[in-house]
């Protein structure tokens, strides 16, 4: 009798062990934007590559549009291991204690994607990602979104037009200084709350690349959009370090290659996604699109470049200088 019980018990244990062995490794990938954006599409692309190339040993569950966590909560969830992967904008690392990432928010620091890639794909970008490790986070890649526009219910042609406007920003202190330099009143707010805040007048305006403006329908509650290109918005793809280090080596290598290919894809589609979104905003007829004249652009740059100096102590003078070197930026020439 005892032997029979033992045999049955052993069989059950073997069965459940093999069932466990077949359980996929789940990567919960949470983000706050719509699926039809550069980040949303790249997250789906990573899911596809990761699942195909590991033959189902890894399952990636993508939660878009803040359906799982909002901005602040998702960072905490990653550190706690409740999600495994995120791609927050580079403007959202200050509250985590890695404020150096706010360097990417400095107005007019990058003129185009090429200058930006000199930084993100070079030694400066890598050393920034390494700073995350003390927080239990590994930085895997940088994904582009694009250059920001400003929006409000009044035309924003010159810095004076911003006086007294309440402008929603992400959690970055550099963006706070940027909006103050324009004479407006910045308000930090989670991305998921922006549409309603604009609709109800809690804030008057905001900034984002066209892909975010359009997919969140912000253009339906903002009468004017200015193509200011005054700053860049991009992402760091990050994972819980303990989780990533604990993966079987062959799986991790496969996922790293899938991430490299997804990064290529993300950065290839970003510009077109934003161009298409801007065309869709234009076609909707809901917002008037304004392109500043050369003189107006000069006035924007004059008002905003001082933010570089103002924020140097927070971000680090050496870091700012090393980025100037990569991009050829010369504040004296603005
Ligand atoms: C925002 O919060 O405005 C954006 O950065 C959201 C995002 O992830 O693109």
Coordinates of C-alpha atoms and ligand atoms in Angstrom, one line a residue:
X1 CA 0.0 0.0 0.0
X2 CA 2.8 2.4 1.0
X3 CA 4.7 1.6 -2.1
X4 CA 1.7 2.2 -4.3
X5 CA 1.2 5.6 -2.7
X6 CA 4.8 6.4 -3.2
X7 CA 4.7 5.5 -6.9
X8 CA 1.5 7.5 -7.5
X9 CA 3.1 10.5 -5.6
X10 CA 6.3 10.2 -7.7
X11 CA 4.3 10.1 -10.9
X12 CA 2.3 13.1 -9.9
X13 CA 5.5 15.0 -9.0
X14 CA 7.1 14.1 -12.3
X15 CA 4.0 15.2 -14.2
X16 CA 3.9 18.6 -12.5
X17 CA 7.6 19.1 -13.0
X18 CA 7.4 18.5 -16.7
X19 CA 4.3 20.7 -16.9
X20 CA 6.3 23.4 -15.1
X21 CA 9.1 22.9 -17.5
X22 CA 6.8 23.7 -20.3
X23 CA 5.4 26.9 -18.7
X24 CA 6.7 29.8 -20.7
X25 CA 8.7 32.6 -19.2
X26 CA 6.4 35.6 -19.1
X27 CA 7.7 39.1 -19.7
X28 CA 5.1 41.7 -18.8
X29 CA 5.9 44.8 -20.9
X30 CA 3.9 47.8 -19.7
X31 CA 3.8 51.2 -21.4
X32 CA 1.7 54.3 -21.5
X33 CA 1.2 55.2 -25.2
X34 CA -1.1 53.8 -27.9
X35 CA -0.2 50.8 -29.9
X36 CA -0.2 52.8 -33.1
X37 CA 2.9 54.8 -32.1
X38 CA 6.6 54.2 -32.6
X39 CA 7.0 52.7 -29.1
X40 CA 3.7 50.8 -29.3
X41 CA 4.6 49.2 -32.6
X42 CA 8.2 48.4 -31.5
X43 CA 6.9 46.7 -28.3
X44 CA 4.6 44.5 -30.5
X45 CA 7.5 43.8 -32.8
X46 CA 9.7 42.7 -29.9
X47 CA 6.9 40.4 -28.7
X48 CA 6.7 38.8 -32.1
X49 CA 10.4 38.2 -32.4
X50 CA 10.9 37.1 -28.9
X51 CA 8.1 34.5 -29.0
X52 CA 9.0 33.2 -32.5
X53 CA 12.7 32.9 -31.8
X54 CA 12.4 31.2 -28.5
X55 CA 9.7 28.9 -30.0
X56 CA 7.2 29.9 -27.4
X57 CA 9.5 29.5 -24.4
X58 CA 9.0 33.2 -23.8
X59 CA 5.7 34.9 -23.8
X60 CA 5.6 38.7 -23.9
X61 CA 2.5 40.3 -22.7
X62 CA 2.3 43.9 -23.9
X63 CA 0.1 46.3 -21.9
X64 CA -0.3 49.5 -23.9
X65 CA -1.9 52.9 -23.0
X66 CA -1.4 52.8 -19.2
X67 CA -3.8 49.8 -19.0
X68 CA -1.6 48.1 -16.4
X69 CA 0.3 51.0 -14.8
X70 CA 0.7 54.7 -15.1
X71 CA 4.0 56.5 -15.3
X72 CA 5.1 56.6 -11.7
X73 CA 3.6 53.2 -10.8
X74 CA 5.2 51.4 -13.7
X75 CA 8.7 52.3 -12.4
X76 CA 7.9 51.0 -9.0
X77 CA 6.3 47.9 -10.4
X78 CA 9.5 47.2 -12.4
X79 CA 11.7 47.5 -9.4
X80 CA 9.4 45.2 -7.4
X81 CA 9.3 42.7 -10.2
X82 CA 5.6 43.0 -10.9
X83 CA 6.5 43.8 -14.5
X84 CA 9.7 42.8 -16.3
X85 CA 10.0 45.4 -19.1
X86 CA 9.2 49.0 -19.7
X87 CA 10.2 51.8 -22.1
X88 CA 9.7 55.1 -20.2
X89 CA 10.6 58.3 -21.9
X90 CA 14.0 59.6 -21.0
X91 CA 12.3 62.5 -19.2
X92 CA 10.9 60.1 -16.5
X93 CA 14.1 58.9 -14.8
X94 CA 14.5 61.9 -12.4
X95 CA 12.2 60.6 -9.7
X96 CA 14.1 57.3 -9.8
X97 CA 17.2 59.3 -8.9
X98 CA 19.0 59.1 -12.2
X99 CA 18.5 62.7 -13.2
X100 CA 21.3 62.7 -15.8
X101 CA 18.8 61.3 -18.3
X102 CA 17.1 64.7 -18.3
X103 CA 20.0 65.9 -20.5
X104 CA 17.9 64.7 -23.4
X105 CA 15.3 67.2 -22.5
X106 CA 17.5 70.3 -23.0
X107 CA 15.9 72.5 -25.6
X108 CA 17.4 72.5 -29.1
X109 CA 20.2 70.1 -28.0
X110 CA 19.6 67.9 -31.1
X111 CA 18.9 69.1 -34.6
X112 CA 18.1 65.7 -36.0
X113 CA 18.0 62.0 -35.4
X114 CA 21.6 61.5 -36.6
X115 CA 23.0 63.8 -33.9
X116 CA 20.9 62.0 -31.4
X117 CA 22.1 58.6 -32.5
X118 CA 25.7 59.7 -32.1
X119 CA 24.8 59.9 -28.4
X120 CA 22.4 57.1 -27.8
X121 CA 24.4 54.5 -29.8
X122 CA 27.8 55.7 -28.6
X123 CA 29.7 55.6 -25.3
X124 CA 27.7 58.4 -23.7
X125 CA 24.5 56.6 -24.2
X126 CA 25.9 53.4 -22.8
X127 CA 27.4 55.0 -19.7
X128 CA 24.0 56.6 -19.0
X129 CA 22.3 53.2 -19.2
X130 CA 24.8 51.7 -16.8
X131 CA 23.8 54.3 -14.1
X132 CA 20.5 52.4 -13.8
X133 CA 22.1 49.3 -12.4
X134 CA 22.3 50.6 -8.8
X135 CA 18.5 50.9 -9.0
X136 CA 18.1 47.2 -9.9
X137 CA 17.4 48.1 -13.5
X138 CA 19.2 47.1 -16.7
X139 CA 19.0 49.5 -19.7
X140 CA 18.8 47.4 -22.9
X141 CA 18.3 50.0 -25.7
X142 CA 17.2 53.5 -26.7
X143 CA 14.1 53.8 -28.9
X144 CA 13.3 57.0 -30.8
X145 CA 10.1 58.9 -30.8
X146 CA 10.8 62.3 -32.3
X147 CA 10.8 66.0 -32.0
X148 CA 8.2 67.8 -30.0
X149 CA 5.5 70.3 -31.0
X150 CA 3.7 72.7 -28.6
X151 CA 0.0 72.9 -28.5
X152 CA -2.6 75.2 -26.8
X153 CA -5.9 76.9 -27.5
X154 CA -4.1 80.0 -28.6
X155 CA -1.5 80.3 -31.3
X156 CA 2.0 79.9 -29.9
X157 CA 4.2 81.9 -32.2
X158 CA 6.7 83.6 -29.9
X159 CA 7.8 83.0 -26.3
X160 CA 5.5 85.9 -25.2
X161 CA 2.5 83.8 -26.2
X162 CA 3.2 81.4 -23.4
X163 CA 2.9 83.9 -20.6
X164 CA 0.7 82.6 -17.8
X165 CA -0.3 79.4 -19.7
X166 CA -0.5 76.2 -17.6
X167 CA 1.5 73.7 -19.5
X168 CA 1.5 69.9 -18.8
X169 CA 5.0 68.4 -18.7
X170 CA 6.5 65.0 -17.8
X171 CA 8.3 64.6 -14.5
X172 CA 11.6 66.2 -15.7
X173 CA 13.0 69.3 -14.0
X174 CA 14.6 70.4 -17.2
X175 CA 11.1 70.5 -18.8
X176 CA 10.0 72.5 -15.8
X177 CA 12.8 75.0 -16.4
X178 CA 12.0 75.1 -20.1
X179 CA 8.4 76.0 -19.6
X180 CA 9.3 78.6 -17.0
X181 CA 11.9 80.1 -19.4
X182 CA 8.9 80.7 -21.8
X183 CA 6.9 82.4 -19.0
X184 CA 4.4 79.6 -18.6
X185 CA 3.5 77.5 -15.5
X186 CA 4.6 73.9 -15.8
X187 CA 2.5 71.1 -14.3
X188 CA 3.8 67.6 -13.9
X189 CA 1.2 65.1 -14.8
X190 CA 1.0 61.4 -15.8
X191 CA 0.5 60.9 -19.5
X192 CA -2.8 59.0 -19.0
X193 CA -4.3 62.1 -17.5
X194 CA -3.3 64.7 -20.2
X195 CA -6.3 64.4 -22.5
X196 CA -8.8 65.0 -19.8
X197 CA -6.7 67.8 -18.2
X198 CA -6.6 69.6 -21.6
X199 CA -10.3 69.0 -22.2
X200 CA -11.4 70.3 -18.9
X201 CA -9.0 73.2 -18.8
X202 CA -6.9 71.9 -15.8
X203 CA -4.0 72.8 -18.1
X204 CA -4.0 75.0 -21.2
X205 CA -1.4 73.3 -23.3
X206 CA 1.3 70.7 -23.6
X207 CA 4.2 69.3 -25.7
X208 CA 4.8 66.0 -27.4
X209 CA 5.8 64.6 -30.8
X210 CA 2.8 64.4 -33.2
X211 CA 2.4 60.6 -32.8
X212 CA 1.4 61.0 -29.1
X213 CA -0.6 64.2 -29.8
X214 CA -2.7 62.4 -32.5
X215 CA -3.1 59.0 -30.9
X216 CA -4.3 60.5 -27.6
X217 CA -6.7 62.8 -29.6
X218 CA -5.1 65.8 -27.9
X219 CA -5.5 67.7 -31.2
X220 CA -9.3 67.5 -30.7
X221 CA -9.0 69.6 -27.6
X222 CA -6.2 71.9 -28.7
X223 CA -6.9 74.5 -31.3
X224 CA -3.3 75.3 -32.2
X225 CA -0.2 73.2 -32.8
X226 CA 3.2 74.9 -33.3
X227 CA 6.0 72.9 -35.1
X228 CA 8.6 74.2 -32.8
X229 CA 10.9 71.1 -32.8
X230 CA 12.3 72.5 -29.6
X231 CA 13.2 69.2 -28.0
X232 CA 13.5 65.5 -28.4
X233 CA 11.4 62.7 -26.9
X234 CA 12.7 59.1 -26.8
X235 CA 12.8 56.0 -24.6
X236 CA 15.1 53.7 -22.7
X237 CA 14.0 50.1 -22.8
X238 CA 14.6 48.8 -19.3
X239 CA 14.2 45.5 -17.5
X240 CA 14.3 44.2 -13.9
X241 CA 18.0 43.3 -13.5
X242 CA 17.4 40.3 -11.3
X243 CA 14.9 38.9 -13.7
X244 CA 17.1 39.4 -16.7
X245 CA 20.3 38.0 -15.1
X246 CA 18.3 35.0 -13.9
X247 CA 17.2 34.0 -17.4
X248 CA 18.8 30.8 -19.0
X249 CA 21.8 32.1 -20.9
X250 CA 20.5 30.9 -24.3
X251 CA 17.2 32.6 -23.9
X252 CA 18.8 35.8 -22.8
X253 CA 21.1 35.8 -25.8
X254 CA 18.1 35.3 -28.1
X255 CA 16.1 38.1 -26.4
X256 CA 19.1 40.4 -26.7
X257 CA 19.2 39.8 -30.4
X258 CA 15.4 40.3 -30.7
X259 CA 15.8 43.6 -28.8
X260 CA 18.6 44.7 -31.2
X261 CA 16.4 44.1 -34.2
X262 CA 13.4 45.7 -32.5
X263 CA 15.5 48.8 -31.8
X264 CA 16.5 49.0 -35.4
X265 CA 12.8 48.7 -36.4
X266 CA 11.7 51.3 -33.8
X267 CA 14.3 53.8 -35.0
X268 CA 13.5 53.2 -38.6
X269 CA 9.7 53.8 -38.2
X270 CA 9.8 56.7 -35.8
X271 CA 10.1 59.6 -38.2
X272 CA 7.5 58.3 -40.6
X273 CA 5.1 57.6 -37.8
X274 CA 5.4 61.2 -36.7
X275 CA 5.1 62.6 -40.2
X276 CA 2.0 60.5 -40.8
X277 CA 0.5 61.6 -37.4
X278 CA 1.1 65.2 -38.3
X279 CA -0.6 64.7 -41.7
X280 CA -3.6 63.1 -39.9
X281 CA -3.8 66.1 -37.5
X282 CA -3.8 68.4 -40.4
X283 CA -6.4 66.4 -42.3
X284 CA -8.7 66.3 -39.2
X285 CA -9.0 70.1 -39.4
X286 CA -9.3 70.2 -35.7
X287 CA -6.1 72.0 -34.9
X288 CA -4.4 74.7 -36.9
X289 CA -0.7 73.9 -37.6
X290 CA 1.7 76.8 -37.3
X291 CA 5.3 76.8 -38.5
X292 CA 7.4 79.5 -36.9
X293 CA 9.3 81.9 -39.1
X294 CA 13.1 82.1 -39.0
X295 CA 12.9 85.1 -36.7
X296 CA 10.4 83.5 -34.4
X297 CA 12.5 80.4 -34.2
X298 CA 15.4 82.6 -33.2
X299 CA 13.3 84.1 -30.4
X300 CA 12.5 80.6 -29.1
X301 CA 16.1 79.6 -29.1
X302 CA 17.2 82.8 -27.4
X303 CA 14.6 82.3 -24.7
X304 CA 15.3 78.6 -24.2
X305 CA 19.1 78.1 -24.5
X306 CA 19.7 79.5 -21.0
X307 CA 18.1 76.3 -19.6
X308 CA 21.3 74.5 -20.5
X309 CA 23.3 76.6 -18.0
X310 CA 20.5 76.7 -15.5
X311 CA 20.4 72.9 -15.4
X312 CA 24.1 72.2 -15.6
X313 CA 24.5 71.5 -11.9
X314 CA 21.6 69.1 -11.8
X315 CA 22.6 67.1 -14.9
X316 CA 26.4 67.5 -14.7
X317 CA 28.5 69.9 -16.7
X318 CA 30.8 67.2 -18.1
X319 CA 27.9 65.2 -19.4
X320 CA 26.4 68.2 -21.2
X321 CA 29.9 69.0 -22.7
X322 CA 30.3 65.4 -23.8
X323 CA 27.0 65.6 -25.6
X324 CA 27.9 68.9 -27.2
X325 CA 31.0 67.2 -28.5
X326 CA 29.0 64.3 -30.1
X327 CA 26.5 66.6 -31.7
X328 CA 28.6 69.7 -32.5
X329 CA 26.2 71.8 -30.6
X330 CA 27.5 75.3 -29.8
X331 CA 25.3 77.4 -27.5
X332 CA 27.0 80.6 -28.7
X333 CA 25.8 80.0 -32.2
X334 CA 22.1 79.9 -31.5
Ligands
LIG1 C1 4.5 61.7 -22.1 O1 4.3 61.4 -20.9 O2 4.2 62.9 -22.5 C2 5.2 60.8 -23.1 O3 6.5 60.8 -22.8 C3 4.6 59.4 -23.1 C4 5.4 58.5 -23.9 O4 5.8 57.5 -23.3 O5 5.7 58.8 -25.0

